[in-house]
PDB file of C-alpha atoms in Angstrom:
ATOM      1  CA  UNK A 228      52.061-169.263  88.932  1.00 91.00           C
ATOM      2  CA  UNK A 229      51.083-167.458  85.738  1.00 96.00           C
ATOM      3  CA  UNK A 230      50.823-163.668  85.928  1.00 97.00           C
ATOM      4  CA  UNK A 231      48.761-161.456  83.616  1.00 98.00           C
ATOM      5  CA  UNK A 232      50.645-158.398  82.368  1.00 97.00           C
ATOM      6  CA  UNK A 233      48.760-155.442  80.903  1.00 95.00           C
ATOM      7  CA  UNK A 234      51.009-152.396  81.438  1.00 90.00           C
ATOM      8  CA  UNK A 235      54.694-151.598  81.122  1.00 89.00           C
ATOM      9  CA  UNK A 236      55.750-155.186  81.872  1.00 93.00           C
ATOM     10  CA  UNK A 237      54.279-156.279  78.511  1.00 94.00           C
ATOM     11  CA  UNK A 238      57.605-155.106  77.100  1.00 94.00           C
ATOM     12  CA  UNK A 239      59.700-158.302  77.056  1.00 94.00           C
ATOM     13  CA  UNK A 240      63.007-156.456  77.457  1.00 94.00           C
ATOM     14  CA  UNK A 241      61.771-154.435  80.441  1.00 94.00           C
ATOM     15  CA  UNK A 242      60.196-157.530  82.010  1.00 95.00           C
ATOM     16  CA  UNK A 243      63.465-159.437  81.665  1.00 94.00           C
ATOM     17  CA  UNK A 244      65.455-156.576  83.192  1.00 95.00           C
ATOM     18  CA  UNK A 245      63.097-156.029  86.128  1.00 95.00           C
ATOM     19  CA  UNK A 246      62.737-159.767  86.788  1.00 95.00           C
ATOM     20  CA  UNK A 247      66.489-160.305  86.513  1.00 94.00           C
ATOM     21  CA  UNK A 248      65.904-163.074  83.967  1.00 92.00           C
ATOM     22  CA  UNK A 249      65.640-162.318  80.225  1.00 90.00           C
ATOM     23  CA  UNK A 250      63.992-165.710  79.651  1.00 90.00           C
ATOM     24  CA  UNK A 251      60.864-164.421  81.405  1.00 91.00           C
ATOM     25  CA  UNK A 252      60.433-161.739  78.745  1.00 90.00           C
ATOM     26  CA  UNK A 253      60.888-164.266  75.963  1.00 89.00           C
ATOM     27  CA  UNK A 254      58.207-166.546  77.442  1.00 91.00           C
ATOM     28  CA  UNK A 255      55.282-164.090  77.083  1.00 96.00           C
ATOM     29  CA  UNK A 256      52.059-165.546  75.646  1.00 97.00           C
ATOM     30  CA  UNK A 257      48.992-163.533  74.542  1.00 98.00           C
ATOM     31  CA  UNK A 258      46.045-163.562  76.943  1.00 98.00           C
ATOM     32  CA  UNK A 259      42.702-161.828  77.467  1.00 98.00           C
ATOM     33  CA  UNK A 260      40.932-160.743  80.604  1.00 98.00           C
ATOM     34  CA  UNK A 261      37.140-160.518  80.126  1.00 97.00           C
ATOM     35  CA  UNK A 262      34.955-158.360  82.340  1.00 97.00           C
ATOM     36  CA  UNK A 263      37.735-155.897  83.183  1.00 96.00           C
ATOM     37  CA  UNK A 264      38.860-152.580  81.699  1.00 93.00           C
ATOM     38  CA  UNK A 265      42.249-150.899  81.740  1.00 90.00           C
ATOM     39  CA  UNK A 266      42.230-147.561  83.565  1.00 85.00           C
ATOM     40  CA  UNK A 267      44.865-144.937  84.201  1.00 78.00           C
ATOM     41  CA  UNK A 268      45.714-143.841  87.697  1.00 76.00           C
ATOM     42  CA  UNK A 269      47.317-140.742  89.120  1.00 64.00           C
ATOM     43  CA  UNK A 270      45.305-138.056  87.334  1.00 57.00           C
ATOM     44  CA  UNK A 271      45.285-136.829  83.751  1.00 53.00           C
ATOM     45  CA  UNK A 272      49.055-137.001  83.345  1.00 57.00           C
ATOM     46  CA  UNK A 273      49.053-140.656  84.383  1.00 58.00           C
ATOM     47  CA  UNK A 274      51.713-143.066  83.227  1.00 70.00           C
ATOM     48  CA  UNK A 275      50.485-145.984  85.298  1.00 80.00           C
ATOM     49  CA  UNK A 276      47.748-148.466  84.488  1.00 86.00           C
ATOM     50  CA  UNK A 277      45.478-150.738  86.452  1.00 90.00           C
ATOM     51  CA  UNK A 278      42.373-152.761  85.715  1.00 92.00           C
ATOM     52  CA  UNK A 279      38.910-152.602  87.238  1.00 90.00           C
ATOM     53  CA  UNK A 280      35.871-154.826  86.893  1.00 92.00           C
ATOM     54  CA  UNK A 281      33.697-153.657  84.030  1.00 93.00           C
ATOM     55  CA  UNK A 282      31.195-156.074  82.480  1.00 95.00           C
ATOM     56  CA  UNK A 283      31.475-156.337  78.720  1.00 96.00           C
ATOM     57  CA  UNK A 284      35.033-155.000  78.609  1.00 95.00           C
ATOM     58  CA  UNK A 285      38.202-156.815  77.635  1.00 96.00           C
ATOM     59  CA  UNK A 286      41.863-156.257  78.479  1.00 97.00           C
ATOM     60  CA  UNK A 287      44.472-157.614  76.072  1.00 97.00           C
ATOM     61  CA  UNK A 288      47.767-158.585  77.634  1.00 97.00           C
ATOM     62  CA  UNK A 289      50.290-161.340  78.100  1.00 98.00           C
ATOM     63  CA  UNK A 290      50.974-164.041  80.642  1.00 98.00           C
ATOM     64  CA  UNK A 291      54.327-165.213  81.940  1.00 96.00           C
ATOM     65  CA  UNK A 292      55.264-167.882  84.444  1.00 94.00           C
ATOM     66  CA  UNK A 293      56.419-166.149  87.622  1.00 92.00           C
ATOM     67  CA  UNK A 294      59.624-167.746  88.885  1.00 92.00           C
ATOM     68  CA  UNK A 295      60.659-167.758  92.547  1.00 93.00           C
ATOM     69  CA  UNK A 296      63.744-165.537  91.958  1.00 94.00           C
ATOM     70  CA  UNK A 297      61.706-163.021  89.907  1.00 95.00           C
ATOM     71  CA  UNK A 298      58.817-162.702  92.372  1.00 94.00           C
ATOM     72  CA  UNK A 299      60.445-160.367  94.955  1.00 95.00           C
ATOM     73  CA  UNK A 300      61.887-158.201  92.183  1.00 96.00           C
ATOM     74  CA  UNK A 301      58.486-157.781  90.516  1.00 95.00           C
ATOM     75  CA  UNK A 302      56.791-157.112  93.863  1.00 93.00           C
ATOM     76  CA  UNK A 303      59.345-154.355  94.514  1.00 94.00           C
ATOM     77  CA  UNK A 304      58.786-152.944  91.018  1.00 93.00           C
ATOM     78  CA  UNK A 305      54.998-152.817  91.464  1.00 90.00           C
ATOM     79  CA  UNK A 306      55.377-151.164  94.868  1.00 87.00           C
ATOM     80  CA  UNK A 307      52.917-150.818  97.714  1.00 85.00           C
ATOM     81  CA  UNK A 308      50.294-149.140  95.511  1.00 83.00           C
ATOM     82  CA  UNK A 309      49.547-152.466  93.816  1.00 89.00           C
ATOM     83  CA  UNK A 310      48.345-155.762  95.240  1.00 91.00           C
ATOM     84  CA  UNK A 311      48.124-159.248  93.750  1.00 94.00           C
ATOM     85  CA  UNK A 312      44.697-160.667  92.875  1.00 96.00           C
ATOM     86  CA  UNK A 313      43.624-163.940  91.252  1.00 97.00           C
ATOM     87  CA  UNK A 314      41.444-163.777  88.124  1.00 98.00           C
ATOM     88  CA  UNK A 315      40.462-166.002  85.197  1.00 98.00           C
ATOM     89  CA  UNK A 316      42.148-165.199  81.886  1.00 98.00           C
ATOM     90  CA  UNK A 317      41.736-166.723  78.440  1.00 98.00           C
ATOM     91  CA  UNK A 318      45.030-168.260  77.299  1.00 98.00           C
ATOM     92  CA  UNK A 319      45.324-170.394  74.168  1.00 96.00           C
ATOM     93  CA  UNK A 320      41.543-170.893  74.124  1.00 96.00           C
ATOM     94  CA  UNK A 321      41.340-172.058  77.751  1.00 97.00           C
ATOM     95  CA  UNK A 322      40.356-170.184  80.909  1.00 98.00           C
ATOM     96  CA  UNK A 323      43.084-170.338  83.554  1.00 98.00           C
ATOM     97  CA  UNK A 324      43.577-168.743  86.947  1.00 98.00           C
ATOM     98  CA  UNK A 325      46.349-166.144  86.888  1.00 98.00           C
ATOM     99  CA  UNK A 326      47.797-163.586  89.237  1.00 97.00           C
ATOM    100  CA  UNK A 327      47.440-159.919  88.383  1.00 97.00           C
ATOM    101  CA  UNK A 328      48.691-156.761  90.074  1.00 95.00           C
ATOM    102  CA  UNK A 329      45.911-154.197  90.515  1.00 94.00           C
ATOM    103  CA  UNK A 330      46.215-150.731  91.983  1.00 88.00           C
ATOM    104  CA  UNK A 331      44.665-150.280  95.397  1.00 82.00           C
ATOM    105  CA  UNK A 332      42.877-147.097  94.276  1.00 66.00           C
ATOM    106  CA  UNK A 333      42.074-146.130  90.687  1.00 54.00           C
ATOM    107  CA  UNK A 334      40.086-143.580  88.772  1.00 48.00           C
ATOM    108  CA  UNK A 335      37.059-144.774  86.837  1.00 44.00           C
ATOM    109  CA  UNK A 336      38.255-143.259  83.560  1.00 52.00           C
ATOM    110  CA  UNK A 337      38.617-146.127  81.074  1.00 52.00           C
ATOM    111  CA  UNK A 338      41.887-146.031  79.144  1.00 52.00           C
ATOM    112  CA  UNK A 339      41.120-147.706  75.841  1.00 53.00           C
ATOM    113  CA  UNK A 340      44.538-147.213  74.286  1.00 53.00           C
ATOM    114  CA  UNK A 341      47.512-144.829  74.436  1.00 51.00           C
ATOM    115  CA  UNK A 342      46.236-142.717  71.519  1.00 50.00           C
ATOM    116  CA  UNK A 343      42.984-142.189  73.419  1.00 52.00           C
ATOM    117  CA  UNK A 344      44.962-140.960  76.417  1.00 49.00           C
ATOM    118  CA  UNK A 345      46.915-138.535  74.194  1.00 53.00           C
ATOM    119  CA  UNK A 346      43.636-137.208  72.742  1.00 53.00           C
ATOM    120  CA  UNK A 347      42.183-136.731  76.221  1.00 49.00           C
ATOM    121  CA  UNK A 348      45.296-134.861  77.339  1.00 53.00           C
ATOM    122  CA  UNK A 349      45.104-132.539  74.316  1.00 54.00           C
ATOM    123  CA  UNK A 350      41.401-131.872  74.929  1.00 52.00           C
ATOM    124  CA  UNK A 351      42.039-131.083  78.581  1.00 49.00           C
ATOM    125  CA  UNK A 352      44.992-128.861  77.681  1.00 48.00           C
ATOM    126  CA  UNK A 353      43.019-126.855  75.103  1.00 45.00           C
ATOM    127  CA  UNK A 354      40.113-126.255  77.500  1.00 42.00           C
ATOM    128  CA  UNK A 355      42.473-124.939  80.179  1.00 42.00           C
ATOM    129  CA  UNK A 356      43.803-122.223  77.878  1.00 42.00           C
ATOM    130  CA  UNK A 357      40.499-121.181  76.290  1.00 42.00           C
TER     131      UNK A 357
END
């Protein structure tokens, strides 16, 4: 099964370490998920991402082929806060069904990119001390 990666596991070295197989990290291919948006979870100091349905949005990520030995390791890494869903992703110009881990509960704040999150944190910090 192909899995869509949009958060920390996009890092090929980290993916290889967590999966217990460095080849998995080297096999990443670019992919897009239409109709979803990346969001942060866990409040304003969030370090964790998820995706939610949002028409007109797009999440850039990667796909990798999930191997049987890597599956339990990745499930343990994602933890009980995430669950596997099946979605359609665009890979090499073709739509394919892929697995994706999504958080069970997320905020609705869209996380467009890490610099946006840093800006939001600074804005929130400056308003607290005003």
